[in-house]
Short mmCIF file of C-alpha atoms and ligand atoms in Angstrom, two decimals:
data_model
loop_
_atom_site.label_atom_id
_atom_site.label_comp_id
_atom_site.label_asym_id
_atom_site.label_seq_id
_atom_site.Cartn_x
_atom_site.Cartn_y
_atom_site.Cartn_z
CA MET A 1223 -39.36 11.39 17.14
CA GLU A 1224 -36.68 8.36 16.63
CA LYS A 1225 -35.23 10.18 13.71
CA GLN A 1226 -35.03 13.18 16.10
CA GLU A 1227 -32.81 11.52 18.66
CA GLU A 1228 -30.92 9.68 15.82
CA LEU A 1229 -30.23 13.27 14.72
CA GLN A 1230 -29.38 14.52 18.17
CA GLN A 1231 -27.01 11.01 18.25
CA ARG A 1232 -25.20 12.07 15.05
CA LYS A 1233 -24.93 15.52 15.56
CA LEU A 1234 -23.31 14.40 18.86
CA GLY A 1235 -21.17 11.33 17.46
CA LYS A 1236 -19.33 8.66 18.95
CA GLY A 1237 -16.66 10.56 19.93
CA ARG A 1238 -13.21 11.59 18.24
CA LEU A 1239 -10.19 9.64 16.95
CA LEU A 1240 -6.69 11.01 15.86
CA LEU A 1241 -5.34 9.49 13.26
CA PHE A 1242 -1.75 9.97 12.34
CA PRO A 1243 -0.55 8.45 8.47
CA LEU A 1244 2.91 8.04 7.77
CA PRO A 1245 3.67 10.56 5.06
CA PHE A 1246 4.06 8.88 1.91
CA GLN A 1247 1.06 7.98 -0.94
CA GLY A 1248 1.02 4.38 -0.43
CA HIS A 1249 0.16 4.82 3.60
CA ILE A 1250 -1.50 8.53 3.34
CA ASN A 1251 -4.28 6.88 0.36
CA PRO A 1252 -5.67 3.98 3.30
CA MET A 1253 -5.24 6.18 6.66
CA LEU A 1254 -7.62 8.39 4.99
CA GLN A 1255 -9.92 6.36 3.25
CA LEU A 1256 -10.13 4.70 7.14
CA ALA A 1257 -10.64 7.93 8.34
CA ASN A 1258 -13.61 8.44 5.99
CA ILE A 1259 -14.82 4.77 7.01
CA LEU A 1260 -15.14 5.48 10.97
CA HIS A 1261 -16.50 8.83 9.83
CA SER A 1262 -19.11 7.08 8.09
CA LYS A 1263 -19.78 5.05 11.41
CA GLY A 1264 -20.27 7.86 13.05
CA PHE A 1265 -17.01 9.17 14.98
CA ASN A 1266 -15.52 13.20 14.58
CA ILE A 1267 -11.73 12.55 12.63
CA THR A 1268 -8.64 14.78 13.86
CA ILE A 1269 -5.75 13.97 11.54
CA ILE A 1270 -2.74 14.81 12.86
CA HIS A 1271 -0.02 15.26 9.85
CA THR A 1272 3.84 16.84 8.91
CA SER A 1273 4.28 19.34 6.71
CA PHE A 1274 6.24 17.10 4.77
CA ASN A 1275 3.82 15.39 2.20
CA SER A 1276 1.28 17.10 3.69
CA PRO A 1277 -2.18 15.66 2.58
CA ASN A 1278 -5.07 17.55 0.92
CA ILE A 1279 -6.68 19.54 3.85
CA SER A 1280 -9.29 20.50 0.97
CA SER A 1281 -10.35 17.29 0.05
CA TYR A 1282 -11.59 16.58 3.34
CA PRO A 1283 -13.61 19.78 4.92
CA HIS A 1284 -15.60 17.24 7.68
CA PHE A 1285 -11.96 16.23 9.12
CA THR A 1286 -9.98 18.20 11.18
CA PHE A 1287 -6.35 18.51 10.41
CA GLU A 1288 -2.95 19.46 13.04
CA ASN A 1289 -0.19 20.00 11.38
CA ILE A 1290 2.73 19.22 13.72
CA SER A 1291 5.72 21.36 12.91
CA GLU A 1292 8.38 18.78 12.77
CA ASP A 1293 12.04 20.02 12.27
CA SER A 1294 11.13 18.88 8.38
CA PRO A 1295 14.13 16.90 7.36
CA THR A 1296 15.27 19.65 4.62
CA GLY A 1297 15.73 17.45 1.75
CA CYS A 1298 14.53 14.10 2.25
CA THR A 1299 13.02 14.01 -0.94
CA ASP A 1300 16.15 13.83 -2.40
CA LEU A 1301 16.74 10.79 -0.02
CA LEU A 1302 13.71 8.91 -1.93
CA GLY A 1303 14.09 6.11 -4.46
CA ASN A 1304 16.57 3.96 -2.44
CA VAL A 1305 15.62 1.13 -0.33
CA ASN A 1306 18.33 2.35 1.97
CA ASN A 1307 17.11 5.72 2.35
CA ILE A 1308 13.83 5.10 2.48
CA ILE A 1309 14.59 3.37 5.95
CA LEU A 1310 16.42 6.13 7.24
CA LEU A 1311 13.83 8.48 6.07
CA VAL A 1312 11.15 6.37 8.18
CA LYS A 1313 13.49 6.12 11.13
CA LEU A 1314 14.26 10.32 11.18
CA ILE A 1315 10.62 10.61 11.00
CA ASN A 1316 10.36 8.53 14.19
CA GLU A 1317 12.72 10.39 16.30
CA VAL A 1318 11.92 14.12 14.98
CA CYS A 1319 7.96 13.53 15.49
CA PHE A 1320 8.36 12.40 18.76
CA ASP A 1321 8.59 16.04 20.66
CA PRO A 1322 5.63 18.18 18.36
CA PHE A 1323 3.22 14.53 18.13
CA ARG A 1324 3.27 14.35 22.14
CA ASP A 1325 2.58 17.59 22.49
CA CYS A 1326 0.18 18.28 20.29
CA VAL A 1327 -1.98 15.31 21.30
CA LYS A 1328 -1.15 16.58 24.88
CA LYS A 1329 -3.36 19.88 23.43
CA LEU A 1330 -5.62 17.62 22.09
CA ILE A 1331 -6.43 15.84 24.64
CA SER A 1332 -6.69 19.08 27.23
CA ASN A 1333 -9.07 20.91 24.81
CA SER A 1334 -11.46 17.72 24.09
CA SER A 1335 -14.90 18.00 25.73
CA ALA A 1336 -17.15 15.01 27.42
CA GLU A 1337 -19.53 15.76 24.58
CA ASP A 1338 -16.72 14.95 22.11
CA PRO A 1339 -14.44 12.93 23.76
CA ILE A 1340 -11.15 11.37 22.40
CA ARG A 1341 -11.75 7.53 22.34
CA CYS A 1342 -8.06 6.35 20.70
CA LEU A 1343 -5.28 7.08 18.41
CA ILE A 1344 -4.60 5.39 15.54
CA SER A 1345 -1.47 5.70 14.14
CA ASP A 1346 0.72 3.68 10.70
CA ALA A 1347 2.43 0.54 12.25
CA LEU A 1348 5.81 2.33 10.72
CA LEU A 1349 5.30 5.06 13.14
CA TYR A 1350 6.52 3.24 16.09
CA PHE A 1351 7.31 6.38 17.95
CA THR A 1352 3.37 6.96 18.82
CA GLN A 1353 2.90 3.87 21.13
CA ALA A 1354 5.33 5.48 23.97
CA VAL A 1355 3.32 8.50 23.19
CA ALA A 1356 0.22 7.20 23.84
CA ASP A 1357 1.07 5.21 26.99
CA LEU A 1358 2.83 8.55 28.31
CA VAL A 1359 -0.82 10.16 27.92
CA LYS A 1360 -2.85 7.32 28.40
CA LEU A 1361 -4.76 7.13 25.09
CA PRO A 1362 -5.16 3.67 23.46
CA ARG A 1363 -3.43 2.73 20.03
CA ILE A 1364 -5.05 0.95 16.95
CA VAL A 1365 -2.37 0.29 14.94
CA LEU A 1366 -3.19 0.44 11.32
CA ARG A 1367 -1.02 -1.53 8.96
CA THR A 1368 -1.33 -0.55 5.36
CA SER A 1369 -0.22 -3.83 3.77
CA SER A 1370 -0.83 -7.56 3.71
CA LEU A 1371 -0.98 -9.65 6.90
CA PHE A 1372 1.68 -12.14 4.68
CA SER A 1373 4.16 -9.45 4.61
CA PHE A 1374 3.93 -8.47 8.65
CA HIS A 1375 4.11 -12.21 8.99
CA VAL A 1376 7.54 -12.14 7.08
CA PHE A 1377 8.78 -8.46 9.29
CA HIS A 1378 8.12 -10.42 11.91
CA SER A 1379 10.31 -13.51 10.99
CA LEU A 1380 13.35 -11.91 10.16
CA PRO A 1381 14.83 -12.63 13.75
CA LEU A 1382 14.24 -16.44 12.84
CA LEU A 1383 15.57 -15.99 8.80
CA LEU A 1384 18.94 -14.18 10.05
CA GLN A 1385 18.93 -17.09 12.61
CA LYS A 1386 19.04 -20.07 9.67
CA GLY A 1387 21.79 -17.90 8.00
CA TYR A 1388 19.10 -17.32 5.08
CA LEU A 1389 20.77 -13.66 4.81
CA SER A 1390 24.21 -14.57 4.22
CA MET A 1391 23.23 -16.98 1.51
CA GLU A 1392 24.89 -17.14 -2.09
CA ASP A 1393 23.12 -15.53 -4.97
CA SER A 1394 23.73 -18.80 -7.02
CA GLU A 1395 20.85 -20.16 -4.25
CA SER A 1396 18.64 -17.57 -5.18
CA GLU A 1397 15.78 -19.63 -6.60
CA THR A 1398 15.62 -22.24 -3.50
CA PRO A 1399 12.30 -21.86 -1.33
CA VAL A 1400 12.58 -20.82 2.11
CA LEU A 1401 10.60 -23.41 3.97
CA GLU A 1402 9.88 -21.25 7.08
CA VAL A 1403 7.76 -18.62 4.77
CA PRO A 1404 6.57 -19.97 1.86
CA PRO A 1405 6.08 -19.31 -1.39
CA LEU A 1406 9.10 -17.31 -0.50
CA LYS A 1407 12.79 -18.17 -2.10
CA ILE A 1408 15.77 -17.25 -0.90
CA LYS A 1409 16.04 -13.89 -3.60
CA ASP A 1410 12.56 -12.87 -2.37
CA VAL A 1411 14.00 -12.51 1.68
CA LEU A 1412 17.33 -11.22 -0.20
CA LEU A 1413 15.87 -8.26 -1.73
CA THR A 1414 13.10 -7.77 1.26
CA PHE A 1415 15.96 -7.53 4.08
CA LYS A 1416 19.53 -7.84 2.91
CA ASN A 1417 20.14 -3.67 1.36
CA GLY A 1418 18.60 -2.42 4.38
CA GLY A 1419 21.37 -3.86 7.21
CA GLU A 1420 21.07 -3.41 10.49
CA ALA A 1421 19.06 -0.10 10.24
CA GLN A 1422 16.23 -1.96 8.68
CA SER A 1423 16.35 -4.99 11.32
CA GLU A 1424 16.16 -2.41 14.22
CA MET A 1425 13.55 -0.72 12.66
CA LEU A 1426 11.38 -3.77 12.04
CA SER A 1427 12.00 -5.26 15.56
CA LYS A 1428 10.49 -1.77 16.62
CA ILE A 1429 7.78 -2.08 14.58
CA ILE A 1430 6.81 -5.48 15.51
CA SER A 1431 7.63 -4.96 19.33
CA GLU A 1432 5.27 -1.46 19.63
CA THR A 1433 2.73 -3.25 17.24
CA LYS A 1434 2.44 -6.02 20.22
CA GLU A 1435 1.99 -3.23 23.08
CA ALA A 1436 -1.05 -1.84 20.93
CA SER A 1437 -4.81 -2.25 21.70
CA GLY A 1438 -5.38 -3.73 18.53
CA ILE A 1439 -4.47 -3.98 14.74
CA ILE A 1440 -6.68 -2.43 11.42
CA TRP A 1441 -5.88 -4.51 8.43
CA ASN A 1442 -6.37 -3.31 4.86
CA SER A 1443 -6.93 -7.04 3.74
CA PHE A 1444 -9.63 -9.06 4.04
CA GLN A 1445 -10.17 -12.43 5.42
CA GLU A 1446 -10.81 -14.65 2.41
CA LEU A 1447 -7.67 -13.35 0.60
CA GLU A 1448 -5.52 -14.45 3.66
CA GLN A 1449 -7.27 -17.04 4.82
CA SER A 1450 -4.07 -19.38 5.87
CA ILE A 1451 -1.75 -16.86 7.37
CA LEU A 1452 -4.42 -15.43 9.78
CA PRO A 1453 -4.04 -17.85 12.62
CA THR A 1454 -0.37 -17.52 12.20
CA ILE A 1455 -0.84 -13.77 12.61
CA GLN A 1456 -3.53 -13.69 15.94
CA GLN A 1457 -0.58 -15.96 17.53
CA GLU A 1458 1.95 -13.69 16.78
CA PHE A 1459 -0.17 -10.33 17.49
CA PRO A 1460 -2.51 -11.91 20.38
CA ILE A 1461 -4.33 -8.44 20.32
CA PRO A 1462 -7.53 -7.80 18.64
CA ASN A 1463 -7.22 -8.37 14.61
CA PHE A 1464 -9.84 -6.19 12.54
CA THR A 1465 -9.43 -7.19 8.79
CA ILE A 1466 -12.25 -4.63 7.35
CA GLY A 1467 -10.58 -3.87 3.81
CA PRO A 1468 -10.10 -3.49 1.00
CA PHE A 1469 -10.67 0.45 1.83
CA HIS A 1470 -10.74 1.90 -1.70
CA LYS A 1471 -14.04 -0.07 -2.27
CA TYR A 1472 -15.71 2.01 0.29
CA PHE A 1473 -13.93 5.37 -0.38
CA THR A 1474 -11.45 5.99 -3.75
CA ALA A 1475 -7.59 6.81 -3.63
CA SER A 1476 -8.40 10.05 -5.87
CA ALA A 1477 -8.86 12.53 -3.07
CA SER A 1478 -5.39 11.70 -1.45
CA SER A 1479 -3.54 11.96 -3.94
CA LEU A 1480 -0.29 13.80 -3.88
CA LEU A 1481 -0.03 14.36 -7.98
CA ALA A 1482 -2.34 15.62 -9.87
CA GLN A 1483 -4.10 12.59 -11.76
CA ASP A 1484 -3.94 13.22 -15.50
CA GLN A 1485 -7.39 12.28 -16.75
CA THR A 1486 -5.98 11.91 -20.36
CA ALA A 1487 -5.55 8.06 -19.28
CA LEU A 1488 -8.90 7.58 -19.12
CA SER A 1489 -9.74 9.31 -22.07
CA TRP A 1490 -7.31 7.19 -24.21
CA LEU A 1491 -8.93 4.38 -22.88
CA ASP A 1492 -12.39 5.18 -23.82
CA MET A 1493 -10.75 5.01 -27.86
CA GLN A 1494 -9.23 1.28 -27.02
CA ALA A 1495 -11.17 -2.22 -27.67
CA PRO A 1496 -12.25 -4.27 -24.54
CA LEU A 1497 -9.39 -5.61 -22.67
CA SER A 1498 -6.68 -5.03 -25.20
CA VAL A 1499 -4.27 -2.43 -22.93
CA LEU A 1500 -2.12 -3.11 -20.66
CA TYR A 1501 -1.25 -0.89 -17.82
CA VAL A 1502 2.26 0.05 -16.19
CA SER A 1503 2.88 1.70 -13.22
CA PHE A 1504 5.49 1.51 -10.40
CA GLY A 1505 3.70 3.35 -7.77
CA SER A 1506 5.23 6.34 -6.02
CA ILE A 1507 8.68 5.30 -4.32
CA ALA A 1508 10.11 3.02 -6.21
CA ALA A 1509 12.84 4.18 -8.96
CA ILE A 1510 14.82 2.40 -11.81
CA ASP A 1511 17.86 3.02 -13.64
CA LYS A 1512 18.07 4.35 -17.29
CA THR A 1513 19.07 0.91 -18.62
CA GLU A 1514 15.87 -0.94 -17.35
CA PHE A 1515 13.88 2.10 -18.46
CA PHE A 1516 14.95 1.42 -22.13
CA GLU A 1517 14.50 -2.38 -21.49
CA MET A 1518 10.95 -1.49 -20.13
CA ALA A 1519 10.61 0.95 -23.47
CA TRP A 1520 11.78 -2.43 -26.05
CA GLY A 1521 9.74 -4.73 -23.89
CA LEU A 1522 6.66 -2.98 -24.40
CA ALA A 1523 7.28 -1.36 -28.36
CA ASN A 1524 8.44 -5.15 -29.48
CA SER A 1525 4.89 -6.89 -27.48
CA LYS A 1526 3.28 -5.17 -29.99
CA GLN A 1527 0.22 -4.71 -27.63
CA LYS A 1528 -1.40 -1.71 -26.38
CA PHE A 1529 -0.16 0.47 -23.13
CA LEU A 1530 -1.04 2.61 -20.83
CA TRP A 1531 2.37 4.04 -19.12
CA VAL A 1532 2.71 5.97 -15.52
CA VAL A 1533 6.76 7.71 -15.86
CA ARG A 1534 6.61 9.44 -12.62
CA PRO A 1535 8.69 12.03 -12.45
CA GLY A 1536 11.74 11.11 -10.35
CA VAL A 1537 11.32 7.36 -11.44
CA ILE A 1538 13.72 7.21 -13.86
CA ARG A 1539 17.10 7.66 -11.65
CA GLY A 1540 19.10 10.91 -12.03
CA SER A 1541 16.34 12.17 -14.96
CA GLU A 1542 13.49 15.02 -14.19
CA TRP A 1543 11.38 12.82 -16.47
CA LEU A 1544 11.72 11.47 -20.48
CA GLU A 1545 14.71 13.25 -21.09
CA PRO A 1546 17.10 9.26 -21.60
CA PHE A 1547 14.39 8.45 -24.02
CA PRO A 1548 15.74 8.54 -27.46
CA ALA A 1549 13.18 10.63 -29.82
CA GLY A 1550 13.15 7.12 -32.34
CA LEU A 1551 12.59 4.88 -29.53
CA LEU A 1552 9.86 7.58 -28.63
CA ASP A 1553 7.92 7.73 -31.40
CA ALA A 1554 7.69 3.66 -31.75
CA VAL A 1555 6.28 3.34 -28.36
CA SER A 1556 4.05 6.32 -29.07
CA GLU A 1557 2.21 4.30 -31.63
CA ARG A 1558 0.60 2.24 -29.15
CA GLY A 1559 1.04 3.60 -26.10
CA HIS A 1560 0.21 6.49 -24.29
CA ILE A 1561 2.60 7.80 -21.39
CA VAL A 1562 1.34 9.76 -18.11
CA LYS A 1563 2.97 11.57 -14.94
CA TRP A 1564 0.63 9.92 -12.77
CA ALA A 1565 -2.90 8.38 -13.44
CA PRO A 1566 -6.36 7.87 -11.99
CA GLN A 1567 -5.08 4.15 -11.31
CA GLN A 1568 -8.60 2.98 -9.61
CA GLU A 1569 -10.55 4.23 -12.52
CA VAL A 1570 -8.06 3.21 -15.25
CA LEU A 1571 -7.91 -0.25 -13.01
CA ALA A 1572 -11.75 -0.40 -13.86
CA HIS A 1573 -11.85 0.43 -17.39
CA PRO A 1574 -13.07 -2.20 -20.06
CA ALA A 1575 -10.20 -1.98 -21.78
CA THR A 1576 -7.32 -2.38 -19.52
CA ALA A 1577 -6.81 -5.88 -19.61
CA CYS A 1578 -2.86 -6.37 -17.61
CA PHE A 1579 -1.49 -4.17 -14.83
CA TRP A 1580 2.03 -4.74 -14.90
CA SER A 1581 3.34 -3.49 -11.37
CA HIS A 1582 6.02 -2.93 -8.78
CA CYS A 1583 3.26 -4.86 -6.28
CA GLY A 1584 2.65 -2.17 -4.15
CA TRP A 1585 -0.16 -3.13 -1.60
CA ASN A 1586 -2.24 -0.73 -2.58
CA SER A 1587 -1.82 -1.48 -6.36
CA THR A 1588 -2.22 -5.21 -5.88
CA LEU A 1589 -5.52 -4.29 -3.90
CA GLU A 1590 -6.66 -2.41 -6.61
CA SER A 1591 -5.33 -4.49 -9.29
CA ILE A 1592 -7.55 -7.74 -7.24
CA CYS A 1593 -10.51 -5.63 -6.83
CA GLU A 1594 -10.87 -5.29 -10.43
CA GLY A 1595 -9.77 -8.41 -11.79
CA VAL A 1596 -6.85 -7.81 -13.69
CA PRO A 1597 -4.03 -10.11 -13.49
CA MET A 1598 -0.54 -8.56 -13.06
CA ILE A 1599 2.82 -8.90 -14.32
CA CYS A 1600 5.16 -8.23 -10.93
CA SER A 1601 8.66 -6.55 -10.81
CA PRO A 1602 8.94 -6.00 -7.28
CA SER A 1603 11.77 -4.09 -5.71
CA PHE A 1604 11.92 -3.47 -2.14
CA GLY A 1605 9.84 -4.46 1.44
CA ASP A 1606 6.69 -5.77 1.43
CA GLN A 1607 6.73 -5.68 -2.84
CA LEU A 1608 8.40 -8.93 -3.00
CA THR A 1609 5.84 -10.72 -0.66
CA ASN A 1610 2.71 -9.34 -2.22
CA ALA A 1611 4.41 -10.28 -5.69
CA ARG A 1612 5.10 -13.85 -4.72
CA TYR A 1613 1.30 -14.66 -3.53
CA VAL A 1614 0.41 -12.91 -6.67
CA GLU A 1615 1.97 -15.84 -8.40
CA ALA A 1616 2.21 -18.61 -6.17
CA VAL A 1617 -0.89 -18.36 -3.56
CA TRP A 1618 -3.45 -16.40 -5.70
CA LYS A 1619 -2.29 -17.50 -9.46
CA VAL A 1620 -3.26 -14.45 -10.54
CA GLY A 1621 -0.15 -13.09 -12.25
CA LEU A 1622 3.92 -13.57 -12.95
CA VAL A 1623 6.69 -12.57 -11.57
CA LEU A 1624 9.55 -11.44 -13.80
CA GLU A 1625 11.88 -13.26 -12.21
CA ASN A 1626 15.69 -11.72 -14.09
CA GLY A 1627 14.56 -8.34 -13.49
CA ILE A 1628 13.69 -6.15 -16.34
CA LYS A 1629 15.11 -7.46 -19.63
CA ARG A 1630 13.44 -7.06 -23.19
CA GLU A 1631 12.72 -10.46 -24.21
CA GLU A 1632 11.03 -11.22 -20.73
CA ILE A 1633 8.79 -8.51 -20.71
CA THR A 1634 7.48 -9.68 -24.34
CA LYS A 1635 6.80 -12.60 -23.63
CA ALA A 1636 5.02 -12.02 -19.76
CA ILE A 1637 3.09 -9.82 -21.72
CA ARG A 1638 2.14 -12.50 -24.39
CA ARG A 1639 1.50 -15.31 -21.48
CA VAL A 1640 -0.80 -12.83 -19.62
CA MET A 1641 -2.79 -10.86 -22.53
CA ILE A 1642 -3.01 -13.51 -25.21
CA ASP A 1643 -2.02 -17.17 -24.15
CA GLN A 1644 -4.50 -19.55 -22.66
CA GLU A 1645 -2.58 -19.40 -19.19
CA GLY A 1646 -3.29 -15.79 -19.10
CA LYS A 1647 -7.43 -16.41 -19.78
CA GLU A 1648 -6.86 -19.02 -16.31
CA MET A 1649 -5.60 -15.95 -14.54
CA LYS A 1650 -8.23 -13.89 -15.43
CA MET A 1651 -10.83 -16.57 -13.94
CA ARG A 1652 -9.31 -16.66 -10.67
CA MET A 1653 -8.76 -12.67 -10.63
CA SER A 1654 -12.58 -12.74 -11.13
CA CYS A 1655 -13.27 -15.40 -8.69
CA LEU A 1656 -11.34 -13.18 -6.11
CA LYS A 1657 -12.87 -9.92 -7.55
CA GLU A 1658 -16.64 -11.74 -6.40
CA LYS A 1659 -14.92 -12.73 -2.74
CA VAL A 1660 -14.07 -8.88 -2.64
CA ASN A 1661 -17.86 -7.77 -3.27
CA PHE A 1662 -19.10 -10.84 -0.39
CA CYS A 1663 -16.79 -9.37 1.86
CA LEU A 1664 -18.30 -6.10 2.03
CA THR A 1665 -21.90 -6.90 1.95
CA LYS A 1666 -24.14 -6.70 5.31
CA GLY A 1667 -22.97 -10.11 6.99
CA GLY A 1668 -19.36 -10.74 5.15
CA SER A 1669 -16.25 -10.78 6.77
CA SER A 1670 -14.78 -7.32 6.75
CA ASN A 1671 -18.53 -5.99 7.39
CA LYS A 1672 -18.72 -7.85 10.53
CA SER A 1673 -15.28 -6.79 11.05
CA LEU A 1674 -15.63 -3.44 10.85
CA ASP A 1675 -19.19 -3.81 13.29
CA SER A 1676 -16.71 -5.31 15.75
CA LEU A 1677 -13.84 -2.65 15.42
CA VAL A 1678 -16.64 0.16 16.05
CA SER A 1679 -18.01 -1.67 19.45
CA PHE A 1680 -14.46 -2.27 20.08
CA ILE A 1681 -13.53 1.59 19.80
CA LEU A 1682 -16.61 2.64 21.86
CA THR A 1683 -15.45 0.82 24.84
CA PHE A 1684 -12.30 3.05 25.09
C1 LIG B 1840 4.29 1.89 -0.94
C2 LIG B 1840 5.43 0.79 -0.69
O1 LIG B 1840 6.32 1.36 -2.03
C3 LIG B 1840 4.58 0.05 -0.68
O2 LIG B 1840 5.41 -1.40 -0.97
C4 LIG B 1840 3.71 -0.27 0.74
O3 LIG B 1840 2.98 -1.71 -0.04
C5 LIG B 1840 3.20 0.68 0.40
O4 LIG B 1840 3.68 2.26 0.42
P1 LIG B 1840 3.71 2.82 -3.34
O5 LIG B 1840 4.93 2.55 -3.91
O6 LIG B 1840 3.38 4.26 -3.42
O7 LIG B 1840 3.25 2.54 -1.86
O8 LIG B 1840 2.56 1.75 -4.21
P2 LIG B 1840 1.04 1.72 -3.80
O9 LIG B 1840 0.95 0.97 -2.20
O10 LIG B 1840 0.79 0.46 -4.48
O11 LIG B 1840 0.52 2.56 -3.45
C6 LIG B 1840 0.32 3.62 -4.57
C7 LIG B 1840 -0.99 4.49 -4.32
O12 LIG B 1840 -1.21 5.87 -5.45
C8 LIG B 1840 -2.27 4.11 -5.31
O13 LIG B 1840 -3.22 3.99 -4.44
C9 LIG B 1840 -2.52 4.14 -6.40
O14 LIG B 1840 -3.52 4.25 -6.72
C10 LIG B 1840 -2.04 5.44 -6.03
N1 LIG B 1840 -1.30 6.02 -7.97
C11 LIG B 1840 -0.67 5.39 -8.28
C12 LIG B 1840 -1.82 6.38 -8.82
O15 LIG B 1840 -3.43 7.11 -7.80
N2 LIG B 1840 -1.89 7.03 -9.62
C13 LIG B 1840 -0.44 6.41 -10.19
O16 LIG B 1840 -0.25 7.02 -11.20
C14 LIG B 1840 0.07 5.60 -9.58
#
């Protein structure tokens, strides 16, 4: 009897949630993982999306998808790869999506039934315009912040940093610590904010103010990882905060990958000795110039270590793929390494052969590395990557930052420090401790598990 009731309840579900991801890989992955998590808790899911970077609908037969026919900014793909243009693109998405998104939500509300009521909207923090739509249709909005608590605190601190004059400081002061946002240095603040100019300040100000208007925030992080900043976040955003991450431990990122993952990465790793390989990837947006690419190649070749290198098409500015590589150097590199266009990253990091991750420090990559206990070499280029990298080095002490850009001698030295020296062994030990904390926070009674239960109860109050 009880079973029948349970079945009936499951069939009816707990109501429907509307989820709207920002259409970039690093944001689509956590939103779709969150969708799966909430679906497993009994909610029905509708994903609202743009045609630009549309998610893999066939991987999610259990969800409903709504494509809002935005006036897709043609050629916006050409804008990727440059921090200023990413900012303009996010701004553009916030402008052009308003009408079609509002119409879509209105239609979904009017078509909804008492058996499957729409409980709330969950949208990416960067989609700030969605708060006005939620207010208009009187639907509660919960924000998903796909990056760390600390990075959002730094974004929140921008007016103070501007007022203190940090953004007009000279490069000669770049190593000076910024006391207002430890452990950042002036150069981190400059790289995070300076190139974005006024457009970035305006955008961040809207992201922060519209998040404060929301009913709550879901974080892809966990309490034990960012314990010290949690009280500050609760003060800055005095709404319910749910730290339920890391999401990819519930559901992997592979299903939402926009590019095909080259499985030869895993078969190549299978042939390597345990803890012998450096994995190199700069995520889905960051780009480098040709000189940096050569320095990377020489640094890797000179390190004499084995490496798996993701060279994403377009990662080298002005090139399709590997054309800038001189044949001789490609041969030298191929002896020790394997190059792919896109890898099954989570599986690569979990592979016994993987010893170290040289990363741009996107938040998903950082979390995925922590969860597999893999120490990091950090080459952040923009946005939250600077704050993530500084935490890796100075707070968790599980990696190091290439302080002077991408230079072959520094690369080789850093690889030695992390993969061979005693210092690297200590980083690995600290990473293993974090990995254990992750496993604990997800078990029954662990911090993320409890926070997820609170989130479910919170949504049911709507
Ligand atoms: C962007 C921003 O750059 C980042 O700073 C922000 O935190 C999130 O949005 P991105 O640069 O793509 O993200 O980096 P990241 O957050 O690391 O996300 C990349 C995702 O792609 C990860 O889930 C990773 O597993 C996946 N990936 C990466 C692959 O599946 N294969 C690859 O070869 C590389």
